């Protein structure tokens, strides 16, 4: 019985806090992106993601209802793995294409020649 009590007081609040932090970070990243980048990437509008992630933050902070928190976590994960990389790509923040594996941050590495 004490094990479940410790789980309810220790692990569950930490998971809730982690979900809240992820949702806040996703919300700030969605806010920072330009509206036209969403259209160029072929994703839902900035308003859609701001509302969805904003509701997720509010649910995680105030309600604490597990079903709604999990739904918000799914939306947050979708933003991080699908929308954000597409936004970075169309905004010029993606990886440079056509470079060599020996390229460093300041150009190609030539071995000291």
mmCIF file of the C-alpha atoms, coordinates in Angstrom:
data_MODEL
# 
_entry.id   MODEL 
# 
loop_
_atom_site.group_PDB 
_atom_site.id 
_atom_site.type_symbol 
_atom_site.label_atom_id 
_atom_site.label_alt_id 
_atom_site.label_comp_id 
_atom_site.label_asym_id 
_atom_site.label_entity_id 
_atom_site.label_seq_id 
_atom_site.pdbx_PDB_ins_code 
_atom_site.Cartn_x 
_atom_site.Cartn_y 
_atom_site.Cartn_z 
_atom_site.occupancy 
_atom_site.B_iso_or_equiv 
_atom_site.pdbx_formal_charge 
_atom_site.auth_seq_id 
_atom_site.auth_comp_id 
_atom_site.auth_asym_id 
_atom_site.auth_atom_id 
_atom_site.pdbx_PDB_model_num 
ATOM 1   C CA . UNK A 1 1   ? 0.000  0.000  0.000   1.00 0.00 ? 1   UNK A CA 1 
ATOM 2   C CA . UNK A 1 2   ? 2.832  2.422  0.797   1.00 0.00 ? 2   UNK A CA 1 
ATOM 3   C CA . UNK A 1 3   ? 4.296  1.802  -2.663  1.00 0.00 ? 3   UNK A CA 1 
ATOM 4   C CA . UNK A 1 4   ? 1.176  3.104  -4.416  1.00 0.00 ? 4   UNK A CA 1 
ATOM 5   C CA . UNK A 1 5   ? 1.028  6.040  -2.032  1.00 0.00 ? 5   UNK A CA 1 
ATOM 6   C CA . UNK A 1 6   ? 4.615  6.946  -2.891  1.00 0.00 ? 6   UNK A CA 1 
ATOM 7   C CA . UNK A 1 7   ? 3.867  6.555  -6.604  1.00 0.00 ? 7   UNK A CA 1 
ATOM 8   C CA . UNK A 1 8   ? 0.840  8.826  -6.338  1.00 0.00 ? 8   UNK A CA 1 
ATOM 9   C CA . UNK A 1 9   ? 2.796  11.474 -4.450  1.00 0.00 ? 9   UNK A CA 1 
ATOM 10  C CA . UNK A 1 10  ? 6.114  11.213 -6.282  1.00 0.00 ? 10  UNK A CA 1 
ATOM 11  C CA . UNK A 1 11  ? 5.933  9.935  -9.833  1.00 0.00 ? 11  UNK A CA 1 
ATOM 12  C CA . UNK A 1 12  ? 2.504  11.171 -10.951 1.00 0.00 ? 12  UNK A CA 1 
ATOM 13  C CA . UNK A 1 13  ? 3.185  14.849 -10.101 1.00 0.00 ? 13  UNK A CA 1 
ATOM 14  C CA . UNK A 1 14  ? 6.557  14.646 -11.863 1.00 0.00 ? 14  UNK A CA 1 
ATOM 15  C CA . UNK A 1 15  ? 4.895  13.266 -14.992 1.00 0.00 ? 15  UNK A CA 1 
ATOM 16  C CA . UNK A 1 16  ? 2.308  16.035 -14.840 1.00 0.00 ? 16  UNK A CA 1 
ATOM 17  C CA . UNK A 1 17  ? 5.050  18.633 -14.486 1.00 0.00 ? 17  UNK A CA 1 
ATOM 18  C CA . UNK A 1 18  ? 6.945  17.149 -17.436 1.00 0.00 ? 18  UNK A CA 1 
ATOM 19  C CA . UNK A 1 19  ? 3.818  17.286 -19.597 1.00 0.00 ? 19  UNK A CA 1 
ATOM 20  C CA . UNK A 1 20  ? 3.234  20.901 -18.558 1.00 0.00 ? 20  UNK A CA 1 
ATOM 21  C CA . UNK A 1 21  ? 6.812  21.922 -19.372 1.00 0.00 ? 21  UNK A CA 1 
ATOM 22  C CA . UNK A 1 22  ? 6.672  20.229 -22.791 1.00 0.00 ? 22  UNK A CA 1 
ATOM 23  C CA . UNK A 1 23  ? 3.374  21.951 -23.575 1.00 0.00 ? 23  UNK A CA 1 
ATOM 24  C CA . UNK A 1 24  ? 4.720  25.371 -22.548 1.00 0.00 ? 24  UNK A CA 1 
ATOM 25  C CA . UNK A 1 25  ? 7.858  24.895 -24.663 1.00 0.00 ? 25  UNK A CA 1 
ATOM 26  C CA . UNK A 1 26  ? 5.767  23.811 -27.668 1.00 0.00 ? 26  UNK A CA 1 
ATOM 27  C CA . UNK A 1 27  ? 3.444  26.802 -27.154 1.00 0.00 ? 27  UNK A CA 1 
ATOM 28  C CA . UNK A 1 28  ? 6.378  29.240 -27.108 1.00 0.00 ? 28  UNK A CA 1 
ATOM 29  C CA . UNK A 1 29  ? 7.903  27.638 -30.222 1.00 0.00 ? 29  UNK A CA 1 
ATOM 30  C CA . UNK A 1 30  ? 4.555  27.812 -32.021 1.00 0.00 ? 30  UNK A CA 1 
ATOM 31  C CA . UNK A 1 31  ? 4.246  31.451 -31.018 1.00 0.00 ? 31  UNK A CA 1 
ATOM 32  C CA . UNK A 1 32  ? 7.731  32.271 -32.309 1.00 0.00 ? 32  UNK A CA 1 
ATOM 33  C CA . UNK A 1 33  ? 7.139  30.832 -35.801 1.00 0.00 ? 33  UNK A CA 1 
ATOM 34  C CA . UNK A 1 34  ? 5.790  33.064 -38.557 1.00 0.00 ? 34  UNK A CA 1 
ATOM 35  C CA . UNK A 1 35  ? 2.225  32.555 -39.820 1.00 0.00 ? 35  UNK A CA 1 
ATOM 36  C CA . UNK A 1 36  ? 3.357  32.165 -43.433 1.00 0.00 ? 36  UNK A CA 1 
ATOM 37  C CA . UNK A 1 37  ? 5.755  29.370 -42.443 1.00 0.00 ? 37  UNK A CA 1 
ATOM 38  C CA . UNK A 1 38  ? 2.785  27.230 -41.399 1.00 0.00 ? 38  UNK A CA 1 
ATOM 39  C CA . UNK A 1 39  ? 1.169  27.740 -44.820 1.00 0.00 ? 39  UNK A CA 1 
ATOM 40  C CA . UNK A 1 40  ? 4.444  27.127 -46.664 1.00 0.00 ? 40  UNK A CA 1 
ATOM 41  C CA . UNK A 1 41  ? 4.978  23.892 -44.719 1.00 0.00 ? 41  UNK A CA 1 
ATOM 42  C CA . UNK A 1 42  ? 1.452  22.723 -45.531 1.00 0.00 ? 42  UNK A CA 1 
ATOM 43  C CA . UNK A 1 43  ? 0.456  22.485 -41.865 1.00 0.00 ? 43  UNK A CA 1 
ATOM 44  C CA . UNK A 1 44  ? -2.532 23.751 -39.921 1.00 0.00 ? 44  UNK A CA 1 
ATOM 45  C CA . UNK A 1 45  ? -2.568 27.482 -39.239 1.00 0.00 ? 45  UNK A CA 1 
ATOM 46  C CA . UNK A 1 46  ? -0.643 29.188 -36.471 1.00 0.00 ? 46  UNK A CA 1 
ATOM 47  C CA . UNK A 1 47  ? -3.945 30.040 -34.791 1.00 0.00 ? 47  UNK A CA 1 
ATOM 48  C CA . UNK A 1 48  ? -4.926 26.359 -34.733 1.00 0.00 ? 48  UNK A CA 1 
ATOM 49  C CA . UNK A 1 49  ? -1.682 25.337 -33.029 1.00 0.00 ? 49  UNK A CA 1 
ATOM 50  C CA . UNK A 1 50  ? -1.768 28.278 -30.621 1.00 0.00 ? 50  UNK A CA 1 
ATOM 51  C CA . UNK A 1 51  ? -5.300 27.384 -29.501 1.00 0.00 ? 51  UNK A CA 1 
ATOM 52  C CA . UNK A 1 52  ? -4.561 23.647 -29.268 1.00 0.00 ? 52  UNK A CA 1 
ATOM 53  C CA . UNK A 1 53  ? -1.322 24.064 -27.339 1.00 0.00 ? 53  UNK A CA 1 
ATOM 54  C CA . UNK A 1 54  ? -2.787 26.852 -25.200 1.00 0.00 ? 54  UNK A CA 1 
ATOM 55  C CA . UNK A 1 55  ? -5.662 24.598 -24.146 1.00 0.00 ? 55  UNK A CA 1 
ATOM 56  C CA . UNK A 1 56  ? -3.107 21.878 -23.415 1.00 0.00 ? 56  UNK A CA 1 
ATOM 57  C CA . UNK A 1 57  ? -1.170 24.225 -21.118 1.00 0.00 ? 57  UNK A CA 1 
ATOM 58  C CA . UNK A 1 58  ? -4.360 25.262 -19.314 1.00 0.00 ? 58  UNK A CA 1 
ATOM 59  C CA . UNK A 1 59  ? -5.534 21.666 -18.863 1.00 0.00 ? 59  UNK A CA 1 
ATOM 60  C CA . UNK A 1 60  ? -2.113 20.560 -17.602 1.00 0.00 ? 60  UNK A CA 1 
ATOM 61  C CA . UNK A 1 61  ? -1.872 23.500 -15.198 1.00 0.00 ? 61  UNK A CA 1 
ATOM 62  C CA . UNK A 1 62  ? -5.408 23.768 -13.842 1.00 0.00 ? 62  UNK A CA 1 
ATOM 63  C CA . UNK A 1 63  ? -7.490 20.655 -14.459 1.00 0.00 ? 63  UNK A CA 1 
ATOM 64  C CA . UNK A 1 64  ? -5.113 17.741 -14.154 1.00 0.00 ? 64  UNK A CA 1 
ATOM 65  C CA . UNK A 1 65  ? -7.583 15.362 -15.831 1.00 0.00 ? 65  UNK A CA 1 
ATOM 66  C CA . UNK A 1 66  ? -5.497 12.442 -17.072 1.00 0.00 ? 66  UNK A CA 1 
ATOM 67  C CA . UNK A 1 67  ? -7.509 11.792 -20.246 1.00 0.00 ? 67  UNK A CA 1 
ATOM 68  C CA . UNK A 1 68  ? -7.253 15.417 -21.350 1.00 0.00 ? 68  UNK A CA 1 
ATOM 69  C CA . UNK A 1 69  ? -3.593 15.566 -20.352 1.00 0.00 ? 69  UNK A CA 1 
ATOM 70  C CA . UNK A 1 70  ? -2.815 12.552 -22.525 1.00 0.00 ? 70  UNK A CA 1 
ATOM 71  C CA . UNK A 1 71  ? -4.721 14.076 -25.460 1.00 0.00 ? 71  UNK A CA 1 
ATOM 72  C CA . UNK A 1 72  ? -2.709 17.273 -25.001 1.00 0.00 ? 72  UNK A CA 1 
ATOM 73  C CA . UNK A 1 73  ? 0.508  15.274 -24.789 1.00 0.00 ? 73  UNK A CA 1 
ATOM 74  C CA . UNK A 1 74  ? -0.314 13.681 -28.152 1.00 0.00 ? 74  UNK A CA 1 
ATOM 75  C CA . UNK A 1 75  ? -0.868 17.137 -29.672 1.00 0.00 ? 75  UNK A CA 1 
ATOM 76  C CA . UNK A 1 76  ? 2.421  18.348 -28.179 1.00 0.00 ? 76  UNK A CA 1 
ATOM 77  C CA . UNK A 1 77  ? 4.316  15.353 -29.560 1.00 0.00 ? 77  UNK A CA 1 
ATOM 78  C CA . UNK A 1 78  ? 2.761  15.868 -33.006 1.00 0.00 ? 78  UNK A CA 1 
ATOM 79  C CA . UNK A 1 79  ? 3.923  19.487 -32.905 1.00 0.00 ? 79  UNK A CA 1 
ATOM 80  C CA . UNK A 1 80  ? 7.482  18.492 -31.955 1.00 0.00 ? 80  UNK A CA 1 
ATOM 81  C CA . UNK A 1 81  ? 7.935  15.616 -34.432 1.00 0.00 ? 81  UNK A CA 1 
ATOM 82  C CA . UNK A 1 82  ? 5.904  16.864 -37.423 1.00 0.00 ? 82  UNK A CA 1 
ATOM 83  C CA . UNK A 1 83  ? 5.129  20.572 -37.387 1.00 0.00 ? 83  UNK A CA 1 
ATOM 84  C CA . UNK A 1 84  ? 8.303  22.036 -35.875 1.00 0.00 ? 84  UNK A CA 1 
ATOM 85  C CA . UNK A 1 85  ? 10.730 20.261 -38.257 1.00 0.00 ? 85  UNK A CA 1 
ATOM 86  C CA . UNK A 1 86  ? 8.607  21.363 -41.227 1.00 0.00 ? 86  UNK A CA 1 
ATOM 87  C CA . UNK A 1 87  ? 8.596  24.944 -39.943 1.00 0.00 ? 87  UNK A CA 1 
ATOM 88  C CA . UNK A 1 88  ? 12.373 24.879 -39.490 1.00 0.00 ? 88  UNK A CA 1 
ATOM 89  C CA . UNK A 1 89  ? 12.826 23.545 -43.008 1.00 0.00 ? 89  UNK A CA 1 
ATOM 90  C CA . UNK A 1 90  ? 10.762 26.262 -44.704 1.00 0.00 ? 90  UNK A CA 1 
ATOM 91  C CA . UNK A 1 91  ? 12.178 28.995 -42.448 1.00 0.00 ? 91  UNK A CA 1 
ATOM 92  C CA . UNK A 1 92  ? 15.761 28.148 -43.362 1.00 0.00 ? 92  UNK A CA 1 
ATOM 93  C CA . UNK A 1 93  ? 16.608 26.625 -40.004 1.00 0.00 ? 93  UNK A CA 1 
ATOM 94  C CA . UNK A 1 94  ? 16.918 23.076 -41.293 1.00 0.00 ? 94  UNK A CA 1 
ATOM 95  C CA . UNK A 1 95  ? 20.112 21.192 -42.031 1.00 0.00 ? 95  UNK A CA 1 
ATOM 96  C CA . UNK A 1 96  ? 22.085 22.279 -45.034 1.00 0.00 ? 96  UNK A CA 1 
ATOM 97  C CA . UNK A 1 97  ? 21.676 19.902 -47.949 1.00 0.00 ? 97  UNK A CA 1 
ATOM 98  C CA . UNK A 1 98  ? 24.535 18.681 -50.104 1.00 0.00 ? 98  UNK A CA 1 
ATOM 99  C CA . UNK A 1 99  ? 27.275 19.056 -47.514 1.00 0.00 ? 99  UNK A CA 1 
ATOM 100 C CA . UNK A 1 100 ? 29.915 16.494 -46.757 1.00 0.00 ? 100 UNK A CA 1 
ATOM 101 C CA . UNK A 1 101 ? 30.095 14.483 -43.569 1.00 0.00 ? 101 UNK A CA 1 
ATOM 102 C CA . UNK A 1 102 ? 33.451 16.177 -42.908 1.00 0.00 ? 102 UNK A CA 1 
ATOM 103 C CA . UNK A 1 103 ? 31.943 19.675 -43.010 1.00 0.00 ? 103 UNK A CA 1 
ATOM 104 C CA . UNK A 1 104 ? 32.346 21.574 -39.785 1.00 0.00 ? 104 UNK A CA 1 
ATOM 105 C CA . UNK A 1 105 ? 30.398 24.567 -38.505 1.00 0.00 ? 105 UNK A CA 1 
ATOM 106 C CA . UNK A 1 106 ? 32.613 26.956 -40.506 1.00 0.00 ? 106 UNK A CA 1 
ATOM 107 C CA . UNK A 1 107 ? 32.867 24.991 -43.745 1.00 0.00 ? 107 UNK A CA 1 
ATOM 108 C CA . UNK A 1 108 ? 34.625 21.877 -45.022 1.00 0.00 ? 108 UNK A CA 1 
ATOM 109 C CA . UNK A 1 109 ? 37.438 20.389 -43.005 1.00 0.00 ? 109 UNK A CA 1 
ATOM 110 C CA . UNK A 1 110 ? 40.515 20.026 -45.178 1.00 0.00 ? 110 UNK A CA 1 
ATOM 111 C CA . UNK A 1 111 ? 42.785 18.117 -42.801 1.00 0.00 ? 111 UNK A CA 1 
ATOM 112 C CA . UNK A 1 112 ? 45.125 21.032 -42.066 1.00 0.00 ? 112 UNK A CA 1 
ATOM 113 C CA . UNK A 1 113 ? 46.186 21.513 -45.679 1.00 0.00 ? 113 UNK A CA 1 
# 
